[in-house]
């Protein structure tokens, strides 16, 4: 890839163009002399930018006379036209009326419209080698368009070779595709209602929402307390929050977001081993000799000044440092072995916020390693609430338990009876809170004939109740789950 | 100029047939006038009378009916009217009603002029309002504000206008809210002569400090003088208001207030638990942490104590906030709680006509402008007529809410007949956990305590084509009717009610549970509960 380094805003009093250029050169291994200095505000240096683009950026490399090859780099669903494909023509050319096929599926389509996005769709009738534009070929299902796929010209088998048409050989070699975006935050999504019908509505709503958001990773999941649901991977906490809000607002699908489980391996005292998929299944009766937790190998690259805070973060999350190397240009790379469970919450957000956005974070699957974990339960009236059980580090059990109870006391409305909440680690009580019973909830006031006013008050209370989830013997508001998820 | 309506024995006679003075409309409407005796009316203008007669001629001639079948709204008689009189000497610190403070001298010419202008506007509203049904008004309520600030002459104008437009029954209950310090025996006698039959005295507390703490415009001596005046004037029925949960109120002080209230021997007592409303001085002080309200537990105790003490003194706790001696239940308020229709006039007043609940603007300028538009529309408007008629679901939820706030409770057979057996089961399902906690009680067809399930079975047994029981009919006027009627009307048919005091105290929680149950049912079944 050709890069043109440009240092902008040199008009600012605090600007240090030379210093910046040197940093860039060091970080990206380029010639400091190649750096352009500009100020978009005053116009200084701007005249050199476009010529540099023309000069330094290679023209598209491709064979205009070769067989058609296109890279499908994006696709979305348009309400009126169906699936719109965004393509880059690598070799050859594409025209309306041609038949093209997907390399991954072999499915062939007829090109109905082709043109440029500038930014509205402008049909041009064809795209030439090196051009980037859009394609409409009558695809209805977004799943049929795989981002990163190659499209090539196809000739219908049964047609045979039309008179005068070029003989088509085997399909051209595929283009290297894309890496899918990596999910950074995982959460379980369950319908608020919990019965079969609510799940169906949620599934339908998610399907529709996912049509235009290919970055969410979705898997079916089943919870004892919450019923059928999904385990989803998002690009970040904000992504997750937006996704769940859109489910609620655009499709009326109320969801409960829970901390998802990661699969642990339990080694029992009798030598057998089994997988733990749900914290509520952790045996408190039989002895477990070892718990193995899944880990990730995380790579963080950050400017030196944020290192301390990032290292503190990783250490606080039971991270094991694997590598610490300087990359020059006052940047450092850290490699840590982190528990996969840590990725469920706000870890990624904290990496970003602690480094003012400058740090980068990437991870790959790591090995299982032994961990000193206990099962933390929340008990209501002495009975554990399955949906709230989680595995935590032994030394953190008491503090997390207390924090959870305080949060719950905050969020739970007073009921008509007293609620006794407890937190227990492997069965041993570590914290306790009592929520007093509701003693009065009455509109004694004289509104006289203004019945509507009384109704509004009660309707509001009813709304609050509608968003409740029955967990064991208590009703909890939907908002409880994401809040508890954030609590440490 | 006076016109007299003469009693006529025949059934079909024109309304308000003037004797000799005014020209009559040519298309008269038959009206049953058998029970009206002599009524003096002083016409504000001749055209007003003509206009009102023209209005009457437009209403279809139907026999008066007190039974209300769902959907049959346009024919139902509307026999109640509320009139809002917003003037007060000053605004109490907890008040969020539409009121106008006029200062310490309500008799000042500027104030009187403002009141006169307002009354004129209200009369214009009355004249422009369509009359529904053929019955006359049987309950009238002047609320506010402080209605007793209004000079009797202005009250007379309002009553005359009501009579001219809708007809005022001779045995109508006419209630007036009054504050201590705004009336004496003479004034009360004048009100009585005009037809006021019930007085509601806003005492609120029997402690000087508390009266000052809530910004009342009267003091303790005013209270005592007011009670004396009421007795001396011989009002057929009167009520005393108290507010519990006031800042600085102690359990002892509350008990004292209750005892003094009982000693004053009112026929009716209203006890309101203070609610801090947005936009009031109390709310500002509460936010600044300066409001010393009694804690929740204390407020609960006060409510329970009021209930015990007043019931022991012979008052029936017939609604969340209201207690009455036999025969002295407020008929007008019961119209609200039984879901009967009512006119409303004045600033911020809420009416319920032809299945539409409509509230007037709460600011004077907007209210006046709104009344002007009524007249522009040809002057025969159904207020809120542009709103859709309430749905069966709205009616169902309103019925449940209003009836559960009364001691008479929710009639299960009626619920089933009107809204279907599924509505009944849904409601009972929501109430079952509360029955277990003792906050909801069930009574069988004979008024004896039973279980929810038994009451449900009794309700199912009642014939589905049974005519609607008299509970729907207009209740008798306080103090004028027969005392026994209250009792008769009470125990009819299997019903559920909230317990006293715990059920009443948690009424919002219980009622919203029932609402939530209907909501859930609607969402999961995808079909309506009717």
Coordinates of N, CA, C and O in Angstrom, one line a residue, chain A residues 338-472:
Chain A
X338 N -4.2 -13.3 29.0 CA -5.3 -12.8 29.8 C -6.4 -13.9 29.8 O -6.6 -14.6 28.8
X339 N -7.2 -13.9 30.9 CA -8.4 -14.8 30.9 C -9.4 -14.4 29.8 O -9.6 -13.2 29.7
X340 N -9.9 -15.3 29.1 CA -10.9 -14.9 28.0 C -12.1 -14.2 28.7 O -12.7 -13.4 28.1
X341 N -12.4 -14.7 29.9 CA -13.6 -14.1 30.6 C -13.5 -12.6 30.7 O -14.5 -11.9 30.8
X342 N -12.3 -12.1 30.8 CA -12.1 -10.6 30.9 C -12.5 -9.8 29.7 O -12.8 -8.7 29.8
X343 N -12.6 -10.5 28.6 CA -13.0 -9.8 27.4 C -14.5 -9.6 27.4 O -15.0 -8.8 26.5
X344 N -15.2 -10.2 28.3 CA -16.7 -10.1 28.3 C -17.1 -8.7 28.6 O -18.1 -8.2 28.2
X345 N -16.3 -8.0 29.4 CA -16.8 -6.7 30.0 C -16.2 -5.5 29.3 O -16.1 -5.4 28.1
X346 N -15.7 -4.7 30.1 CA -15.2 -3.4 29.7 C -13.7 -3.3 29.4 O -13.2 -2.2 29.4
X347 N -13.1 -4.5 29.3 CA -11.6 -4.4 29.2 C -11.2 -3.6 28.0 O -10.3 -2.7 28.1
X348 N -11.8 -3.9 26.9 CA -11.4 -3.1 25.7 C -11.6 -1.6 25.8 O -10.8 -0.8 25.4
X349 N -12.8 -1.3 26.4 CA -13.1 0.2 26.6 C -12.0 0.8 27.5 O -11.6 1.9 27.3
X350 N -11.6 0.0 28.5 CA -10.6 0.6 29.4 C -9.3 0.7 28.8 O -8.5 1.7 29.1
X351 N -8.9 -0.2 27.9 CA -7.6 -0.1 27.2 C -7.6 1.2 26.4 O -6.7 2.0 26.5
X352 N -8.7 1.5 25.8 CA -8.8 2.7 25.0 C -8.9 3.9 25.9 O -8.2 4.9 25.6
X353 N -9.7 3.9 26.9 CA -9.8 5.1 27.7 C -8.5 5.4 28.5 O -8.1 6.5 28.7
X354 N -7.8 4.3 28.9 CA -6.6 4.6 29.7 C -5.4 5.0 28.8 O -4.4 5.5 29.3
X355 N -5.6 4.9 27.5 CA -4.5 5.3 26.6 C -5.0 6.5 25.7 O -4.3 6.7 24.7
X356 N -6.1 7.0 26.1 CA -6.6 8.1 25.3 C -6.8 7.8 23.9 O -6.7 8.6 23.0
X357 N -7.1 6.5 23.7 CA -7.4 6.0 22.3 C -6.2 5.6 21.5 O -6.4 5.0 20.4
X358 N -5.0 5.9 22.0 CA -3.8 5.6 21.2 C -3.4 4.1 21.2 O -2.8 3.7 20.3
X359 N -3.8 3.4 22.2 CA -3.3 2.0 22.3 C -4.1 1.1 21.3 O -5.3 1.3 21.1
X360 N -3.5 0.1 20.8 CA -4.2 -0.8 20.0 C -4.2 -2.2 20.7 O -3.3 -2.4 21.5
X361 N -5.2 -2.9 20.4 CA -5.4 -4.2 21.2 C -5.8 -5.3 20.2 O -6.7 -5.1 19.4
X362 N -5.1 -6.4 20.2 CA -5.5 -7.5 19.4 C -5.3 -8.7 20.2 O -4.5 -8.8 21.2
X363 N -6.0 -9.8 19.8 CA -5.8 -11.0 20.6 C -6.0 -12.2 19.7 O -6.6 -12.2 18.7
X364 N -5.5 -13.4 20.2 CA -5.7 -14.6 19.6 C -5.9 -15.7 20.7 O -5.5 -15.5 21.8
X365 N -6.5 -16.8 20.3 CA -6.8 -17.8 21.2 C -5.5 -18.3 21.9 O -4.5 -18.5 21.3
X366 N -5.6 -18.4 23.2 CA -4.5 -18.9 24.0 C -4.8 -20.3 24.6 O -5.9 -20.8 24.4
X367 N -3.8 -20.8 25.3 CA -4.0 -22.1 25.9 C -4.9 -22.0 27.2 O -5.0 -21.0 27.8
X368 N -5.4 -23.2 27.6 CA -6.1 -23.2 28.9 C -5.0 -23.2 30.0 O -4.0 -23.7 29.9
X369 N -5.3 -22.5 31.1 CA -4.4 -22.5 32.2 C -5.2 -22.6 33.5 O -6.3 -22.3 33.6
X370 N -4.5 -23.2 34.6 CA -5.2 -23.3 35.8 C -5.5 -22.0 36.5 O -4.7 -21.0 36.3
X371 N -6.6 -21.9 37.2 CA -7.0 -20.6 37.8 C -7.7 -20.9 39.1 O -8.4 -21.9 39.3
X372 N -7.5 -20.0 40.1 CA -8.1 -20.2 41.4 C -9.4 -19.4 41.4 O -9.5 -18.3 41.8
X373 N -10.5 -20.1 41.0 CA -11.8 -19.5 40.8 C -12.8 -20.1 41.7 O -12.7 -21.3 42.1
X374 N -13.8 -19.3 42.1 CA -14.9 -19.8 42.9 C -16.2 -19.4 42.2 O -16.2 -18.5 41.4
X375 N -17.2 -20.1 42.5 CA -18.5 -19.8 42.0 C -19.2 -18.8 42.9 O -19.4 -19.0 44.1
X376 N -19.5 -17.6 42.4 CA -20.1 -16.5 43.2 C -21.6 -16.6 42.8 O -22.0 -16.4 41.7
X377 N -22.4 -16.7 43.9 CA -23.9 -16.8 43.7 C -24.5 -15.6 44.4 O -24.1 -15.1 45.4
X378 N -25.6 -15.2 43.8 CA -26.5 -14.2 44.5 C -27.7 -15.0 44.9 O -28.3 -15.7 44.1
X379 N -28.0 -14.9 46.2 CA -29.1 -15.6 46.8 C -30.2 -14.6 47.1 O -30.0 -13.6 47.8
X380 N -31.5 -14.9 46.7 CA -32.6 -14.1 47.1 C -33.4 -15.0 48.0 O -33.9 -16.1 47.6
X381 N -33.6 -14.6 49.3 CA -34.4 -15.4 50.2 C -33.7 -16.8 50.4 O -34.4 -17.8 50.4
X382 N -32.4 -16.8 50.4 CA -31.7 -18.0 50.6 C -31.5 -18.9 49.4 O -30.8 -19.9 49.5
X383 N -32.2 -18.6 48.3 CA -32.0 -19.5 47.1 C -31.2 -18.8 46.1 O -31.4 -17.6 45.7
X384 N -30.2 -19.5 45.5 CA -29.4 -18.9 44.5 C -30.2 -18.6 43.2 O -31.0 -19.4 42.8
X385 N -29.9 -17.4 42.6 CA -30.5 -17.0 41.4 C -29.5 -17.4 40.3 O -28.5 -16.8 40.1
X386 N -29.9 -18.5 39.5 CA -29.0 -19.0 38.5 C -28.5 -18.0 37.6 O -27.3 -18.0 37.2
X387 N -29.3 -17.2 37.1 CA -28.9 -16.3 36.0 C -27.9 -15.3 36.5 O -27.2 -14.7 35.6
X388 N -27.7 -15.1 37.8 CA -26.7 -14.2 38.2 C -25.4 -14.8 38.7 O -24.5 -14.1 39.1
X389 N -25.3 -16.1 38.6 CA -24.1 -16.8 39.0 C -22.9 -16.5 38.1 O -23.1 -16.4 36.9
X390 N -21.7 -16.4 38.7 CA -20.6 -16.2 37.8 C -19.3 -16.7 38.5 O -19.3 -16.9 39.7
X391 N -18.3 -17.0 37.7 CA -17.1 -17.5 38.2 C -16.1 -16.3 38.4 O -16.0 -15.5 37.5
X392 N -15.6 -16.2 39.6 CA -14.7 -15.1 39.9 C -13.4 -15.6 40.6 O -13.4 -16.7 41.1
X393 N -12.4 -14.8 40.6 CA -11.2 -15.1 41.3 C -11.5 -15.2 42.8 O -12.2 -14.4 43.3
X394 N -10.9 -16.2 43.5 CA -11.2 -16.4 44.9 C -11.0 -15.1 45.7 O -11.8 -14.8 46.5
X395 N -9.9 -14.4 45.5 CA -9.6 -13.3 46.3 C -10.5 -12.1 46.1 O -10.6 -11.1 46.8
X396 N -11.2 -12.1 45.0 CA -12.1 -11.0 44.6 C -13.5 -11.3 45.0 O -14.4 -10.4 44.9
X397 N -13.8 -12.5 45.4 CA -15.2 -13.0 45.6 C -16.0 -12.0 46.5 O -17.1 -11.6 46.2
X398 N -15.4 -11.8 47.7 CA -16.1 -11.0 48.7 C -16.4 -9.5 48.2 O -17.5 -9.0 48.3
X399 N -15.4 -8.9 47.6 CA -15.6 -7.5 47.2 C -16.5 -7.4 46.0 O -17.4 -6.6 45.9
X400 N -16.4 -8.4 45.1 CA -17.4 -8.4 43.9 C -18.8 -8.7 44.4 O -19.7 -8.0 44.0
X401 N -18.9 -9.6 45.4 CA -20.2 -9.9 45.9 C -20.8 -8.7 46.6 O -22.0 -8.4 46.3
X402 N -20.1 -8.0 47.4 CA -20.6 -6.8 48.0 C -21.0 -5.8 47.0 O -22.1 -5.2 47.1
X403 N -20.2 -5.6 46.0 CA -20.5 -4.6 45.0 C -21.8 -4.9 44.2 O -22.6 -4.1 44.0
X404 N -21.9 -6.2 43.9 CA -23.1 -6.6 43.2 C -24.4 -6.4 44.1 O -25.4 -5.9 43.6
X405 N -24.3 -6.7 45.4 CA -25.5 -6.5 46.2 C -25.8 -5.0 46.3 O -27.0 -4.7 46.3
X406 N -24.8 -4.2 46.5 CA -25.1 -2.8 46.6 C -25.8 -2.3 45.3 O -26.8 -1.5 45.3
X407 N -25.3 -2.8 44.2 CA -25.9 -2.4 42.9 C -27.4 -2.8 42.8 O -28.3 -2.1 42.4
X408 N -27.6 -4.1 43.3 CA -28.9 -4.6 43.2 C -29.9 -3.8 44.1 O -31.0 -3.6 43.8
X409 N -29.4 -3.5 45.3 CA -30.2 -2.8 46.2 C -30.6 -1.4 45.6 O -31.8 -1.0 45.7
X410 N -29.7 -0.9 44.9 CA -29.9 0.4 44.2 C -31.0 0.2 43.1 O -31.9 1.1 43.0
X411 N -31.0 -0.8 42.4 CA -31.8 -1.0 41.2 C -33.1 -1.7 41.5 O -34.1 -1.5 40.7
X412 N -33.2 -2.5 42.5 CA -34.4 -3.2 42.7 C -35.5 -2.3 43.4 O -35.2 -1.6 44.4
X413 N -36.6 -2.3 42.8 CA -37.7 -1.5 43.5 C -38.2 -2.3 44.7 O -38.1 -3.5 44.8
X414 N -38.7 -1.5 45.6 CA -39.2 -2.2 46.8 C -40.4 -3.0 46.5 O -41.2 -2.5 45.7
X415 N -40.4 -4.2 47.0 CA -41.6 -5.0 46.7 C -42.5 -5.0 47.9 O -42.2 -4.4 48.9
X416 N -43.6 -5.7 47.9 CA -44.5 -5.7 49.0 C -44.0 -6.5 50.2 O -44.7 -6.7 51.2
X417 N -42.8 -7.1 50.0 CA -42.3 -7.9 51.1 C -40.8 -7.6 51.2 O -40.2 -7.1 50.2
X418 N -40.2 -7.9 52.3 CA -38.8 -7.6 52.5 C -38.0 -8.6 51.6 O -38.3 -9.7 51.5
X419 N -36.9 -8.1 51.1 CA -36.0 -9.0 50.3 C -34.7 -9.1 50.9 O -34.0 -8.1 51.2
X420 N -34.3 -10.3 51.2 CA -32.9 -10.5 51.8 C -32.0 -11.1 50.7 O -32.3 -12.1 50.1
X421 N -31.0 -10.3 50.4 CA -30.0 -10.7 49.4 C -28.7 -11.1 50.0 O -28.3 -10.5 50.9
X422 N -28.1 -12.2 49.5 CA -26.8 -12.6 50.0 C -25.9 -12.9 48.8 O -26.4 -13.3 47.7
X423 N -24.6 -12.8 49.0 CA -23.7 -13.3 48.0 C -22.9 -14.4 48.6 O -22.5 -14.3 49.8
X424 N -22.7 -15.5 47.9 CA -22.0 -16.7 48.4 C -21.0 -17.1 47.5 O -21.2 -17.2 46.3
X425 N -19.8 -17.4 48.0 CA -18.7 -17.9 47.2 C -18.5 -19.4 47.5 O -18.2 -19.8 48.6
X426 N -18.7 -20.3 46.5 CA -18.7 -21.7 46.7 C -19.6 -22.1 47.9 O -19.2 -23.0 48.7
X427 N -20.7 -21.4 48.1 CA -21.6 -21.8 49.1 C -21.4 -21.0 50.4 O -22.3 -21.1 51.3
X428 N -20.3 -20.3 50.6 CA -20.1 -19.6 51.8 C -20.5 -18.2 51.7 O -20.1 -17.5 50.7
X429 N -21.4 -17.7 52.6 CA -21.9 -16.3 52.5 C -20.8 -15.3 52.7 O -20.0 -15.4 53.7
X430 N -20.7 -14.4 51.8 CA -19.6 -13.4 51.9 C -20.1 -12.0 52.0 O -19.4 -11.0 52.2
X431 N -21.4 -11.8 51.7 CA -22.0 -10.4 51.8 C -23.5 -10.5 52.0 O -24.1 -11.6 51.6
X432 N -24.2 -9.5 52.5 CA -25.6 -9.5 52.7 C -26.2 -8.1 52.6 O -25.6 -7.1 53.0
X433 N -27.4 -8.0 52.1 CA -28.1 -6.7 52.0 C -29.6 -7.0 52.2 O -30.1 -8.1 51.8
X434 N -30.3 -6.1 52.9 CA -31.7 -6.3 53.0 C -32.4 -5.1 52.3 O -32.1 -4.0 52.5
X435 N -33.4 -5.4 51.6 CA -34.3 -4.4 50.9 C -35.6 -4.4 51.7 O -36.3 -5.4 51.6
X436 N -35.9 -3.2 52.3 CA -37.1 -3.2 53.1 C -38.4 -3.3 52.2 O -38.3 -2.9 51.1
X437 N -39.4 -3.7 52.8 CA -40.7 -3.9 52.1 C -41.3 -2.5 51.8 O -41.1 -1.6 52.6
X438 N -42.0 -2.4 50.7 CA -42.8 -1.3 50.4 C -43.9 -1.1 51.4 O -44.7 -2.0 51.6
X439 N -44.1 0.1 51.9 CA -45.1 0.2 52.9 C -46.3 1.0 52.4 O -47.4 0.9 52.8
X440 N -46.0 2.0 51.5 CA -47.1 2.7 50.9 C -46.8 3.1 49.4 O -45.7 3.4 49.1
X441 N -47.9 3.0 48.6 CA -47.8 3.4 47.3 C -49.2 3.7 46.8 O -49.9 2.9 46.3
X442 N -49.6 4.9 47.2 CA -51.0 5.3 47.0 C -51.1 6.7 46.5 O -50.2 7.6 46.8
X443 N -52.0 7.0 45.7 CA -52.3 8.4 45.3 C -53.5 8.8 46.1 O -54.7 8.6 45.7
X444 N -53.2 9.4 47.3 CA -54.3 9.8 48.1 C -54.9 11.1 47.7 O -56.0 11.4 48.0
X445 N -54.1 11.8 46.9 CA -54.5 13.2 46.6 C -55.8 13.3 45.8 O -56.2 12.4 45.1
X446 N -56.4 14.5 46.0 CA -57.7 14.7 45.3 C -57.4 15.3 43.9 O -57.1 16.4 43.7
X447 N -57.6 14.4 42.9 CA -57.5 14.9 41.6 C -58.9 15.1 41.0 O -59.1 15.6 39.9
X448 N -59.9 14.7 41.8 CA -61.3 14.9 41.4 C -61.5 14.2 40.1 O -61.3 13.0 39.9
X449 N -62.1 15.0 39.2 CA -62.5 14.4 37.9 C -61.4 14.1 37.0 O -61.6 13.6 35.9
X450 N -60.2 14.4 37.3 CA -59.0 14.3 36.4 C -58.5 12.9 36.5 O -57.5 12.6 37.0
X451 N -59.3 12.0 35.9 CA -59.0 10.5 36.0 C -57.7 10.3 35.2 O -56.9 9.4 35.5
X452 N -57.6 11.0 34.1 CA -56.4 10.8 33.2 C -55.1 10.9 34.0 O -54.1 10.2 33.8
X453 N -55.1 11.9 34.9 CA -53.9 12.1 35.7 C -53.5 10.9 36.5 O -52.4 10.5 36.6
X454 N -54.5 10.4 37.2 CA -54.3 9.2 38.0 C -53.8 8.0 37.1 O -52.9 7.3 37.5
X455 N -54.5 7.9 36.0 CA -54.1 6.8 35.1 C -52.7 6.9 34.6 O -51.9 5.9 34.6
X456 N -52.2 8.1 34.3 CA -50.8 8.3 33.8 C -49.9 7.8 34.9 O -48.9 7.1 34.6
X457 N -50.1 8.1 36.1 CA -49.3 7.7 37.2 C -49.2 6.2 37.3 O -48.1 5.6 37.4
X458 N -50.3 5.5 37.2 CA -50.4 4.1 37.3 C -49.8 3.4 36.0 O -49.1 2.4 36.1
X459 N -50.0 4.1 34.9 CA -49.4 3.5 33.7 C -47.9 3.5 33.8 O -47.3 2.6 33.3
X460 N -47.4 4.6 34.4 CA -45.9 4.6 34.5 C -45.4 3.5 35.4 O -44.4 2.8 35.1
X461 N -46.2 3.3 36.5 CA -45.7 2.2 37.4 C -45.9 0.8 36.6 O -45.0 0.0 36.8
X462 N -46.9 0.7 35.9 CA -47.1 -0.5 35.1 C -45.9 -0.7 34.1 O -45.4 -1.8 34.0
X463 N -45.5 0.3 33.5 CA -44.4 0.2 32.5 C -43.2 -0.3 33.2 O -42.5 -1.2 32.7
X464 N -42.9 0.2 34.4 CA -41.8 -0.3 35.2 C -41.9 -1.8 35.4 O -40.9 -2.6 35.3
X465 N -43.1 -2.2 35.7 CA -43.3 -3.7 36.0 C -43.2 -4.5 34.8 O -42.8 -5.7 34.8
X466 N -43.6 -4.0 33.6 CA -43.5 -4.8 32.4 C -42.1 -5.2 32.1 O -41.8 -6.2 31.5
X467 N -41.2 -4.3 32.4 CA -39.8 -4.6 32.1 C -39.1 -5.4 33.2 O -37.9 -5.3 33.4
X468 N -39.8 -6.1 33.9 CA -39.3 -6.9 35.0 C -39.1 -8.3 34.5 O -39.8 -8.9 33.7
X469 N -38.1 -8.9 35.1 CA -37.8 -10.3 34.8 C -37.9 -11.1 36.1 O -37.3 -10.7 37.1
X470 N -38.6 -12.2 36.1 CA -38.8 -12.9 37.3 C -37.6 -13.8 37.5 O -37.3 -14.7 36.6
X471 N -36.9 -13.6 38.5 CA -35.7 -14.5 38.8 C -35.9 -15.1 40.2 O -35.8 -14.4 41.2
X472 N -36.3 -16.4 40.2 CA -36.5 -17.0 41.5 C -37.8 -16.3 42.1 O -38.8 -16.3 41.5

